[in-house]
PDB file of C-alpha atoms in Angstrom:
ATOM      1  CA  MET A   1     -12.394  -7.261 -14.834  1.00 68.00           C
ATOM      2  CA  LEU A   2     -11.791  -9.288 -11.665  1.00 74.00           C
ATOM      3  CA  GLY A   3      -8.632  -8.839  -9.629  1.00 78.00           C
ATOM      4  CA  ALA A   4      -6.867 -11.930 -10.934  1.00 86.00           C
ATOM      5  CA  GLU A   5      -7.531 -10.886 -14.530  1.00 89.00           C
ATOM      6  CA  THR A   6      -6.223  -7.372 -13.809  1.00 93.00           C
ATOM      7  CA  GLU A   7      -3.152  -8.908 -12.276  1.00 94.00           C
ATOM      8  CA  ASN A   8      -2.504 -11.063 -15.411  1.00 95.00           C
ATOM      9  CA  LEU A   9      -2.953  -8.102 -17.667  1.00 96.00           C
ATOM     10  CA  TYR A  10      -0.443  -6.007 -15.645  1.00 97.00           C
ATOM     11  CA  ARG A  11       2.156  -8.927 -15.562  1.00 97.00           C
ATOM     12  CA  ARG A  12       1.889  -9.089 -19.356  1.00 98.00           C
ATOM     13  CA  TYR A  13       2.278  -5.367 -19.623  1.00 98.00           C
ATOM     14  CA  ILE A  14       5.461  -5.424 -17.442  1.00 98.00           C
ATOM     15  CA  GLY A  15       6.673  -8.452 -19.586  1.00 98.00           C
ATOM     16  CA  HIS A  16       6.296  -6.369 -22.687  1.00 98.00           C
ATOM     17  CA  LEU A  17       8.456  -3.506 -21.164  1.00 98.00           C
ATOM     18  CA  ASN A  18      11.113  -5.874 -20.167  1.00 97.00           C
ATOM     19  CA  GLU A  19      11.151  -7.348 -23.682  1.00 97.00           C
ATOM     20  CA  ARG A  20      11.382  -3.806 -25.044  1.00 97.00           C
ATOM     21  CA  ARG A  21       8.033  -4.207 -26.840  1.00 97.00           C
ATOM     22  CA  LEU A  22       6.960  -0.596 -26.482  1.00 97.00           C
ATOM     23  CA  GLU A  23       3.932  -0.600 -28.742  1.00 97.00           C
ATOM     24  CA  LEU A  24       1.441  -0.511 -25.851  1.00 98.00           C
ATOM     25  CA  GLY A  25      -1.853  -0.263 -27.656  1.00 98.00           C
ATOM     26  CA  GLU A  26      -3.005  -3.559 -25.997  1.00 97.00           C
ATOM     27  CA  PHE A  27      -2.607  -2.097 -22.575  1.00 98.00           C
ATOM     28  CA  VAL A  28      -2.999   1.701 -22.730  1.00 98.00           C
ATOM     29  CA  HIS A  29      -5.786   3.923 -24.123  1.00 98.00           C
ATOM     30  CA  GLU A  30      -4.933   6.380 -26.914  1.00 98.00           C
ATOM     31  CA  THR A  31      -5.019   9.134 -24.341  1.00 98.00           C
ATOM     32  CA  LEU A  32      -4.357   9.021 -20.615  1.00 98.00           C
ATOM     33  CA  THR A  33      -3.333  11.285 -17.732  1.00 98.00           C
ATOM     34  CA  TYR A  34       0.056  10.897 -16.242  1.00 98.00           C
ATOM     35  CA  ASN A  35       0.373  12.468 -12.798  1.00 97.00           C
ATOM     36  CA  GLY A  36      -2.546  14.651 -13.578  1.00 97.00           C
ATOM     37  CA  ALA A  37      -1.382  15.803 -16.999  1.00 97.00           C
ATOM     38  CA  PRO A  38      -2.977  14.793 -20.258  1.00 98.00           C
ATOM     39  CA  MET A  39      -0.716  12.631 -22.455  1.00 98.00           C
ATOM     40  CA  THR A  40      -1.101  10.545 -25.614  1.00 98.00           C
ATOM     41  CA  ARG A  41      -0.195   6.922 -25.611  1.00 98.00           C
ATOM     42  CA  LEU A  42       2.715   7.803 -28.067  1.00 98.00           C
ATOM     43  CA  GLU A  43       4.053  10.349 -25.548  1.00 98.00           C
ATOM     44  CA  TYR A  44       3.752   7.752 -22.782  1.00 98.00           C
ATOM     45  CA  GLN A  45       5.591   5.202 -24.860  1.00 98.00           C
ATOM     46  CA  SER A  46       8.335   7.888 -25.628  1.00 98.00           C
ATOM     47  CA  LEU A  47       8.691   8.552 -21.905  1.00 96.00           C
ATOM     48  CA  ILE A  48       9.482   4.894 -21.287  1.00 97.00           C
ATOM     49  CA  ALA A  49      11.613   4.647 -24.363  1.00 97.00           C
ATOM     50  CA  GLY A  50      13.664   7.622 -23.083  1.00 95.00           C
ATOM     51  CA  ASP A  51      14.178   5.996 -19.727  1.00 94.00           C
ATOM     52  CA  ILE A  52      15.367   2.795 -21.386  1.00 95.00           C
ATOM     53  CA  ALA A  53      17.640   4.750 -23.752  1.00 95.00           C
ATOM     54  CA  ALA A  54      19.357   6.333 -20.692  1.00 95.00           C
ATOM     55  CA  THR A  55      19.589   3.014 -18.862  1.00 95.00           C
ATOM     56  CA  PRO A  56      19.646   0.227 -21.447  1.00 95.00           C
ATOM     57  CA  ASP A  57      19.809  -2.504 -18.798  1.00 95.00           C
ATOM     58  CA  LEU A  58      16.695  -1.286 -16.993  1.00 96.00           C
ATOM     59  CA  VAL A  59      14.635  -4.189 -15.598  1.00 96.00           C
ATOM     60  CA  PHE A  60      11.187  -3.756 -14.130  1.00 97.00           C
ATOM     61  CA  ASN A  61      10.627  -6.060 -11.192  1.00 97.00           C
ATOM     62  CA  ILE A  62       7.220  -6.309  -9.604  1.00 98.00           C
ATOM     63  CA  ASP A  63       7.780  -6.336  -5.892  1.00 98.00           C
ATOM     64  CA  LEU A  64       4.212  -5.834  -4.529  1.00 97.00           C
ATOM     65  CA  LEU A  65       0.957  -5.848  -6.584  1.00 97.00           C
ATOM     66  CA  VAL A  66      -2.485  -5.021  -5.308  1.00 96.00           C
ATOM     67  CA  THR A  67      -5.449  -4.988  -7.667  1.00 94.00           C
ATOM     68  CA  ASN A  68      -9.183  -4.764  -7.794  1.00 87.00           C
ATOM     69  CA  GLY A  69     -11.263  -4.546 -10.900  1.00 83.00           C
ATOM     70  CA  GLU A  70     -10.571  -0.871 -11.562  1.00 91.00           C
ATOM     71  CA  TRP A  71      -7.217  -0.035 -10.055  1.00 95.00           C
ATOM     72  CA  ILE A  72      -3.726  -1.469  -9.967  1.00 97.00           C
ATOM     73  CA  ALA A  73      -1.208  -0.532  -7.310  1.00 98.00           C
ATOM     74  CA  CYS A  74       2.331  -1.728  -7.767  1.00 98.00           C
ATOM     75  CA  ARG A  75       5.691  -1.315  -6.044  1.00 98.00           C
ATOM     76  CA  LEU A  76       8.308  -1.763  -8.748  1.00 98.00           C
ATOM     77  CA  VAL A  77      11.954  -2.213  -7.976  1.00 98.00           C
ATOM     78  CA  PHE A  78      14.421  -1.225 -10.692  1.00 96.00           C
ATOM     79  CA  GLU A  79      17.974  -2.167 -11.112  1.00 93.00           C
ATOM     80  CA  CYS A  80      20.090  -0.482 -13.715  1.00 95.00           C
ATOM     81  CA  THR A  81      23.326   1.290 -14.580  1.00 95.00           C
ATOM     82  CA  PRO A  82      22.375   4.738 -15.998  1.00 95.00           C
ATOM     83  CA  LYS A  83      24.531   5.578 -19.009  1.00 95.00           C
ATOM     84  CA  ALA A  84      23.030   9.073 -19.670  1.00 94.00           C
ATOM     85  CA  GLU A  85      21.093  11.636 -17.600  1.00 92.00           C
ATOM     86  CA  PHE A  86      18.212   9.761 -15.980  1.00 90.00           C
ATOM     87  CA  LEU A  87      15.305  11.543 -14.134  1.00 88.00           C
ATOM     88  CA  GLY A  88      17.461  14.574 -14.223  1.00 89.00           C
ATOM     89  CA  LEU A  89      20.388  12.982 -12.587  1.00 92.00           C
ATOM     90  CA  ARG A  90      23.779  12.385 -14.023  1.00 93.00           C
ATOM     91  CA  PRO A  91      25.158   8.838 -14.208  1.00 93.00           C
ATOM     92  CA  ASN A  92      28.298   7.970 -12.175  1.00 93.00           C
ATOM     93  CA  GLY A  93      28.963   4.522 -13.694  1.00 93.00           C
ATOM     94  CA  LYS A  94      27.506   2.770 -10.710  1.00 94.00           C
ATOM     95  CA  ARG A  95      24.679   0.164 -10.612  1.00 95.00           C
ATOM     96  CA  VAL A  96      21.614   1.600  -8.792  1.00 96.00           C
ATOM     97  CA  SER A  97      18.500   0.173  -7.291  1.00 96.00           C
ATOM     98  CA  PHE A  98      15.364   2.147  -6.547  1.00 96.00           C
ATOM     99  CA  ALA A  99      11.639   1.912  -6.200  1.00 98.00           C
ATOM    100  CA  GLU A 100       8.563   3.340  -7.852  1.00 98.00           C
ATOM    101  CA  HIS A 101       5.056   3.188  -6.298  1.00 98.00           C
ATOM    102  CA  VAL A 102       2.565   3.549  -9.032  1.00 98.00           C
ATOM    103  CA  PHE A 103      -1.275   3.433  -9.417  1.00 98.00           C
ATOM    104  CA  TYR A 104      -3.041   2.742 -12.675  1.00 98.00           C
ATOM    105  CA  ARG A 105      -6.769   3.234 -13.372  1.00 98.00           C
ATOM    106  CA  LEU A 106      -8.284   0.876 -15.979  1.00 97.00           C
ATOM    107  CA  ARG A 107     -11.222   1.760 -18.150  1.00 97.00           C
ATOM    108  CA  ASP A 108     -12.519  -1.020 -20.391  1.00 95.00           C
ATOM    109  CA  GLY A 109      -9.499  -3.111 -19.561  1.00 95.00           C
ATOM    110  CA  LYS A 110      -6.846  -0.529 -20.542  1.00 97.00           C
ATOM    111  CA  ILE A 111      -4.828   2.050 -18.576  1.00 98.00           C
ATOM    112  CA  CYS A 112      -6.335   5.617 -18.608  1.00 98.00           C
ATOM    113  CA  GLU A 113      -4.588   7.117 -15.631  1.00 98.00           C
ATOM    114  CA  VAL A 114      -1.226   6.732 -14.029  1.00 98.00           C
ATOM    115  CA  ARG A 115      -0.086   8.212 -10.702  1.00 98.00           C
ATOM    116  CA  SER A 116       3.576   7.514 -10.060  1.00 98.00           C
ATOM    117  CA  LEU A 117       6.033   8.354  -7.424  1.00 98.00           C
ATOM    118  CA  ILE A 118       9.708   7.410  -7.966  1.00 96.00           C
ATOM    119  CA  ASP A 119      12.233   7.243  -5.093  1.00 96.00           C
ATOM    120  CA  ARG A 120      14.401  10.012  -6.576  1.00 93.00           C
ATOM    121  CA  HIS A 121      15.827  10.729  -3.131  1.00 91.00           C
ATOM    122  CA  SER A 122      17.489   7.269  -2.924  1.00 93.00           C
ATOM    123  CA  LEU A 123      18.483   7.386  -6.580  1.00 94.00           C
ATOM    124  CA  ALA A 124      20.165  10.813  -6.134  1.00 92.00           C
ATOM    125  CA  ALA A 125      22.094   9.528  -3.075  1.00 93.00           C
ATOM    126  CA  GLN A 126      23.293   6.526  -5.084  1.00 94.00           C
ATOM    127  CA  LEU A 127      24.316   8.720  -8.089  1.00 93.00           C
ATOM    128  CA  ALA A 128      26.032  11.257  -5.801  1.00 89.00           C
ATOM    129  CA  ALA A 129      28.269   8.625  -4.067  1.00 67.00           C
TER     130      ALA A 129
ATOM    131  CA  MET B   1     -10.328 -10.087   5.808  1.00 68.00           C
ATOM    132  CA  LEU B   2     -12.172  -9.063   2.673  1.00 74.00           C
ATOM    133  CA  GLY B   3     -11.394  -5.998   0.703  1.00 78.00           C
ATOM    134  CA  ALA B   4     -14.290  -4.005   2.057  1.00 86.00           C
ATOM    135  CA  GLU B   5     -13.405  -4.849   5.639  1.00 89.00           C
ATOM    136  CA  THR B   6      -9.804  -3.895   5.039  1.00 93.00           C
ATOM    137  CA  GLU B   7     -10.879  -0.578   3.568  1.00 94.00           C
ATOM    138  CA  ASN B   8     -13.115   0.239   6.599  1.00 95.00           C
ATOM    139  CA  LEU B   9     -10.165  -0.609   8.867  1.00 96.00           C
ATOM    140  CA  TYR B  10      -7.833   1.691   6.901  1.00 97.00           C
ATOM    141  CA  ARG B  11     -10.322   4.546   6.918  1.00 97.00           C
ATOM    142  CA  ARG B  12     -10.737   4.298  10.711  1.00 98.00           C
ATOM    143  CA  TYR B  13      -6.914   4.220  11.053  1.00 98.00           C
ATOM    144  CA  ILE B  14      -6.634   7.447   9.029  1.00 98.00           C
ATOM    145  CA  GLY B  15      -9.535   8.966  11.040  1.00 98.00           C
ATOM    146  CA  HIS B  16      -7.475   8.232  14.212  1.00 98.00           C
ATOM    147  CA  LEU B  17      -4.468  10.038  12.794  1.00 98.00           C
ATOM    148  CA  ASN B  18      -6.502  13.073  11.844  1.00 97.00           C
ATOM    149  CA  GLU B  19      -8.057  13.188  15.287  1.00 97.00           C
ATOM    150  CA  ARG B  20      -4.560  12.840  16.669  1.00 97.00           C
ATOM    151  CA  ARG B  21      -5.369   9.649  18.462  1.00 97.00           C
ATOM    152  CA  LEU B  22      -1.910   8.152  18.235  1.00 97.00           C
ATOM    153  CA  GLU B  23      -2.322   5.077  20.333  1.00 97.00           C
ATOM    154  CA  LEU B  24      -2.466   2.721  17.390  1.00 98.00           C
ATOM    155  CA  GLY B  25      -2.590  -0.731  19.082  1.00 98.00           C
ATOM    156  CA  GLU B  26      -5.960  -1.410  17.347  1.00 97.00           C
ATOM    157  CA  PHE B  27      -4.368  -1.173  13.902  1.00 98.00           C
ATOM    158  CA  VAL B  28      -0.604  -1.834  14.305  1.00 98.00           C
ATOM    159  CA  HIS B  29       1.267  -4.913  15.577  1.00 98.00           C
ATOM    160  CA  GLU B  30       3.672  -4.515  18.455  1.00 98.00           C
ATOM    161  CA  THR B  31       6.515  -4.784  15.963  1.00 98.00           C
ATOM    162  CA  LEU B  32       6.623  -4.070  12.268  1.00 98.00           C
ATOM    163  CA  THR B  33       8.966  -3.284   9.446  1.00 98.00           C
ATOM    164  CA  TYR B  34       9.014   0.250   7.989  1.00 98.00           C
ATOM    165  CA  ASN B  35      10.729   0.427   4.631  1.00 97.00           C
ATOM    166  CA  GLY B  36      12.560  -2.692   5.373  1.00 97.00           C
ATOM    167  CA  ALA B  37      13.807  -1.720   8.858  1.00 97.00           C
ATOM    168  CA  PRO B  38      12.384  -3.306  12.082  1.00 98.00           C
ATOM    169  CA  MET B  39      10.446  -0.949  14.252  1.00 98.00           C
ATOM    170  CA  THR B  40       8.322  -1.116  17.290  1.00 98.00           C
ATOM    171  CA  ARG B  41       4.748   0.242  17.353  1.00 98.00           C
ATOM    172  CA  LEU B  42       5.955   2.879  19.847  1.00 98.00           C
ATOM    173  CA  GLU B  43       8.655   4.033  17.414  1.00 98.00           C
ATOM    174  CA  TYR B  44       6.141   4.132  14.521  1.00 98.00           C
ATOM    175  CA  GLN B  45       3.837   6.229  16.677  1.00 98.00           C
ATOM    176  CA  SER B  46       6.715   8.514  17.600  1.00 98.00           C
ATOM    177  CA  LEU B  47       7.588   8.968  13.874  1.00 96.00           C
ATOM    178  CA  ILE B  48       3.984  10.080  13.115  1.00 97.00           C
ATOM    179  CA  ALA B  49       3.902  12.204  16.264  1.00 97.00           C
ATOM    180  CA  GLY B  50       7.139  13.907  15.142  1.00 95.00           C
ATOM    181  CA  ASP B  51       5.646  14.677  11.684  1.00 94.00           C
ATOM    182  CA  ILE B  52       2.617  16.198  13.433  1.00 95.00           C
ATOM    183  CA  ALA B  53       4.679  18.252  15.840  1.00 95.00           C
ATOM    184  CA  ALA B  54       6.536  19.856  12.888  1.00 95.00           C
ATOM    185  CA  THR B  55       3.339  20.392  10.891  1.00 95.00           C
ATOM    186  CA  PRO B  56       0.528  20.817  13.437  1.00 95.00           C
ATOM    187  CA  ASP B  57      -2.158  21.276  10.773  1.00 95.00           C
ATOM    188  CA  LEU B  58      -1.260  18.087   8.919  1.00 96.00           C
ATOM    189  CA  VAL B  59      -4.240  16.420   7.437  1.00 96.00           C
ATOM    190  CA  PHE B  60      -4.191  12.860   5.885  1.00 97.00           C
ATOM    191  CA  ASN B  61      -6.447  12.725   2.875  1.00 97.00           C
ATOM    192  CA  ILE B  62      -7.140   9.392   1.152  1.00 98.00           C
ATOM    193  CA  ASP B  63      -6.891  10.030  -2.584  1.00 98.00           C
ATOM    194  CA  LEU B  64      -6.762   6.482  -3.957  1.00 97.00           C
ATOM    195  CA  LEU B  65      -7.248   3.258  -2.026  1.00 97.00           C
ATOM    196  CA  VAL B  66      -6.821  -0.334  -3.300  1.00 96.00           C
ATOM    197  CA  THR B  67      -7.154  -3.245  -1.017  1.00 94.00           C
ATOM    198  CA  ASN B  68      -7.343  -6.949  -0.992  1.00 88.00           C
ATOM    199  CA  GLY B  69      -7.447  -9.171   2.045  1.00 82.00           C
ATOM    200  CA  GLU B  70      -3.678  -8.881   2.866  1.00 91.00           C
ATOM    201  CA  TRP B  71      -2.536  -5.658   1.345  1.00 95.00           C
ATOM    202  CA  ILE B  72      -3.640  -1.969   1.378  1.00 97.00           C
ATOM    203  CA  ALA B  73      -2.208   0.435  -1.232  1.00 98.00           C
ATOM    204  CA  CYS B  74      -3.025   4.056  -0.655  1.00 98.00           C
ATOM    205  CA  ARG B  75      -2.222   7.406  -2.265  1.00 98.00           C
ATOM    206  CA  LEU B  76      -2.385  10.051   0.437  1.00 98.00           C
ATOM    207  CA  VAL B  77      -2.375  13.690  -0.289  1.00 98.00           C
ATOM    208  CA  PHE B  78      -1.245  16.028   2.534  1.00 96.00           C
ATOM    209  CA  GLU B  79      -1.824  19.628   3.135  1.00 93.00           C
ATOM    210  CA  CYS B  80       0.016  21.506   5.771  1.00 95.00           C
ATOM    211  CA  THR B  81       2.126  24.440   6.758  1.00 95.00           C
ATOM    212  CA  PRO B  82       5.381  23.097   8.196  1.00 95.00           C
ATOM    213  CA  LYS B  83       6.413  25.063  11.291  1.00 95.00           C
ATOM    214  CA  ALA B  84       9.653  23.164  11.968  1.00 95.00           C
ATOM    215  CA  GLU B  85      12.094  21.037   9.941  1.00 93.00           C
ATOM    216  CA  PHE B  86       9.933  18.362   8.195  1.00 90.00           C
ATOM    217  CA  LEU B  87      11.458  15.361   6.320  1.00 88.00           C
ATOM    218  CA  GLY B  88      14.708  17.126   6.572  1.00 89.00           C
ATOM    219  CA  LEU B  89      13.424  20.316   4.898  1.00 92.00           C
ATOM    220  CA  ARG B  90      13.204  23.761   6.508  1.00 93.00           C
ATOM    221  CA  PRO B  91       9.797  25.476   6.597  1.00 93.00           C
ATOM    222  CA  ASN B  92       9.325  28.709   4.593  1.00 93.00           C
ATOM    223  CA  GLY B  93       6.021  29.687   6.049  1.00 93.00           C
ATOM    224  CA  LYS B  94       4.089  28.514   2.972  1.00 94.00           C
ATOM    225  CA  ARG B  95       1.247  25.993   2.799  1.00 95.00           C
ATOM    226  CA  VAL B  96       2.316  22.876   0.880  1.00 96.00           C
ATOM    227  CA  SER B  97       0.602  19.991  -0.690  1.00 96.00           C
ATOM    228  CA  PHE B  98       2.345  16.682  -1.441  1.00 96.00           C
ATOM    229  CA  ALA B  99       1.667  12.909  -1.959  1.00 98.00           C
ATOM    230  CA  GLU B 100       2.622   9.668  -0.367  1.00 98.00           C
ATOM    231  CA  HIS B 101       2.152   6.292  -1.957  1.00 98.00           C
ATOM    232  CA  VAL B 102       2.198   3.672   0.685  1.00 98.00           C
ATOM    233  CA  PHE B 103       1.696  -0.068   0.944  1.00 98.00           C
ATOM    234  CA  TYR B 104       0.655  -1.819   4.282  1.00 98.00           C
ATOM    235  CA  ARG B 105       0.715  -5.560   4.811  1.00 98.00           C
ATOM    236  CA  LEU B 106      -1.878  -6.960   7.261  1.00 97.00           C
ATOM    237  CA  ARG B 107      -1.398  -9.976   9.425  1.00 97.00           C
ATOM    238  CA  ASP B 108      -4.360 -10.999  11.623  1.00 95.00           C
ATOM    239  CA  GLY B 109      -6.020  -7.701  10.782  1.00 95.00           C
ATOM    240  CA  LYS B 110      -3.235  -5.436  11.887  1.00 97.00           C
ATOM    241  CA  ILE B 111      -0.378  -3.751  10.054  1.00 98.00           C
ATOM    242  CA  CYS B 112       2.882  -5.574  10.153  1.00 98.00           C
ATOM    243  CA  GLU B 113       4.801  -4.025   7.247  1.00 98.00           C
ATOM    244  CA  VAL B 114       4.871  -0.588   5.629  1.00 98.00           C
ATOM    245  CA  ARG B 115       6.505   0.503   2.310  1.00 98.00           C
ATOM    246  CA  SER B 116       6.245   4.217   1.890  1.00 98.00           C
ATOM    247  CA  LEU B 117       7.416   6.749  -0.718  1.00 98.00           C
ATOM    248  CA  ILE B 118       6.846  10.396  -0.111  1.00 96.00           C
ATOM    249  CA  ASP B 119       7.006  12.983  -2.904  1.00 96.00           C
ATOM    250  CA  ARG B 120       9.986  14.812  -1.275  1.00 93.00           C
ATOM    251  CA  HIS B 121      10.911  16.193  -4.708  1.00 91.00           C
ATOM    252  CA  SER B 122       7.739  18.210  -4.977  1.00 93.00           C
ATOM    253  CA  LEU B 123       7.908  19.179  -1.291  1.00 94.00           C
ATOM    254  CA  ALA B 124      11.481  20.449  -1.542  1.00 92.00           C
ATOM    255  CA  ALA B 125      10.445  22.564  -4.594  1.00 93.00           C
ATOM    256  CA  GLN B 126       7.515  24.130  -2.695  1.00 94.00           C
ATOM    257  CA  LEU B 127       9.727  24.788   0.391  1.00 93.00           C
ATOM    258  CA  ALA B 128      12.516  26.353  -1.692  1.00 89.00           C
ATOM    259  CA  ALA B 129      10.240  28.793  -3.491  1.00 67.00           C
TER     260      ALA B 129
END
């Protein structure tokens, strides 16, 4: 795929997440690796569902997006009010904002590999305050 | 610049850092923003010099690189043995490995904006062990 096609695909994927459409077969292979560990698509969907359960108002905002045919790199900025333990951190009732920098590898137009870093340091500081 | 040119530029930039050539006028504007904060190139160079002083064997390895004309997204993997406080964490004598996911914006072929996330969580776990 070309860069523009890849970008469109990714924007649709994020749209699905924000609409809570978590059946991701259109975007993600049946198996993938997530930060180096093998994972099924169902497990990947459960991971996202778990985050949304802990923070029901979670919104995925694309802040920066760089693509070529094979890779997508995105800076996502989240805003949410955690209601339950989230990324191992306890909620304090406050609205928080934090970033994720994530790379996705595509094979045949679907995600097969994810490398994600979340700004836990900033999130922990906001949830400690 | 095209993607391939941008990639070459970035590989030369990382080569400079690994050769400890920290005069970065060829690659970085006189002023930039670093994670949203204004910074001079001299301050940026000092930041990198400080990291290298704390971890003299620090090597910058490009693990993933996605570019277009304007943006560079890179997953860097570092290996080093911190000798002094590094990213606010005390050394324990052990060799560590950790990642940075970083976006650079180019203007007229030089970096004018940096958005960086470092895997402090993994680093802290390794330095706590």
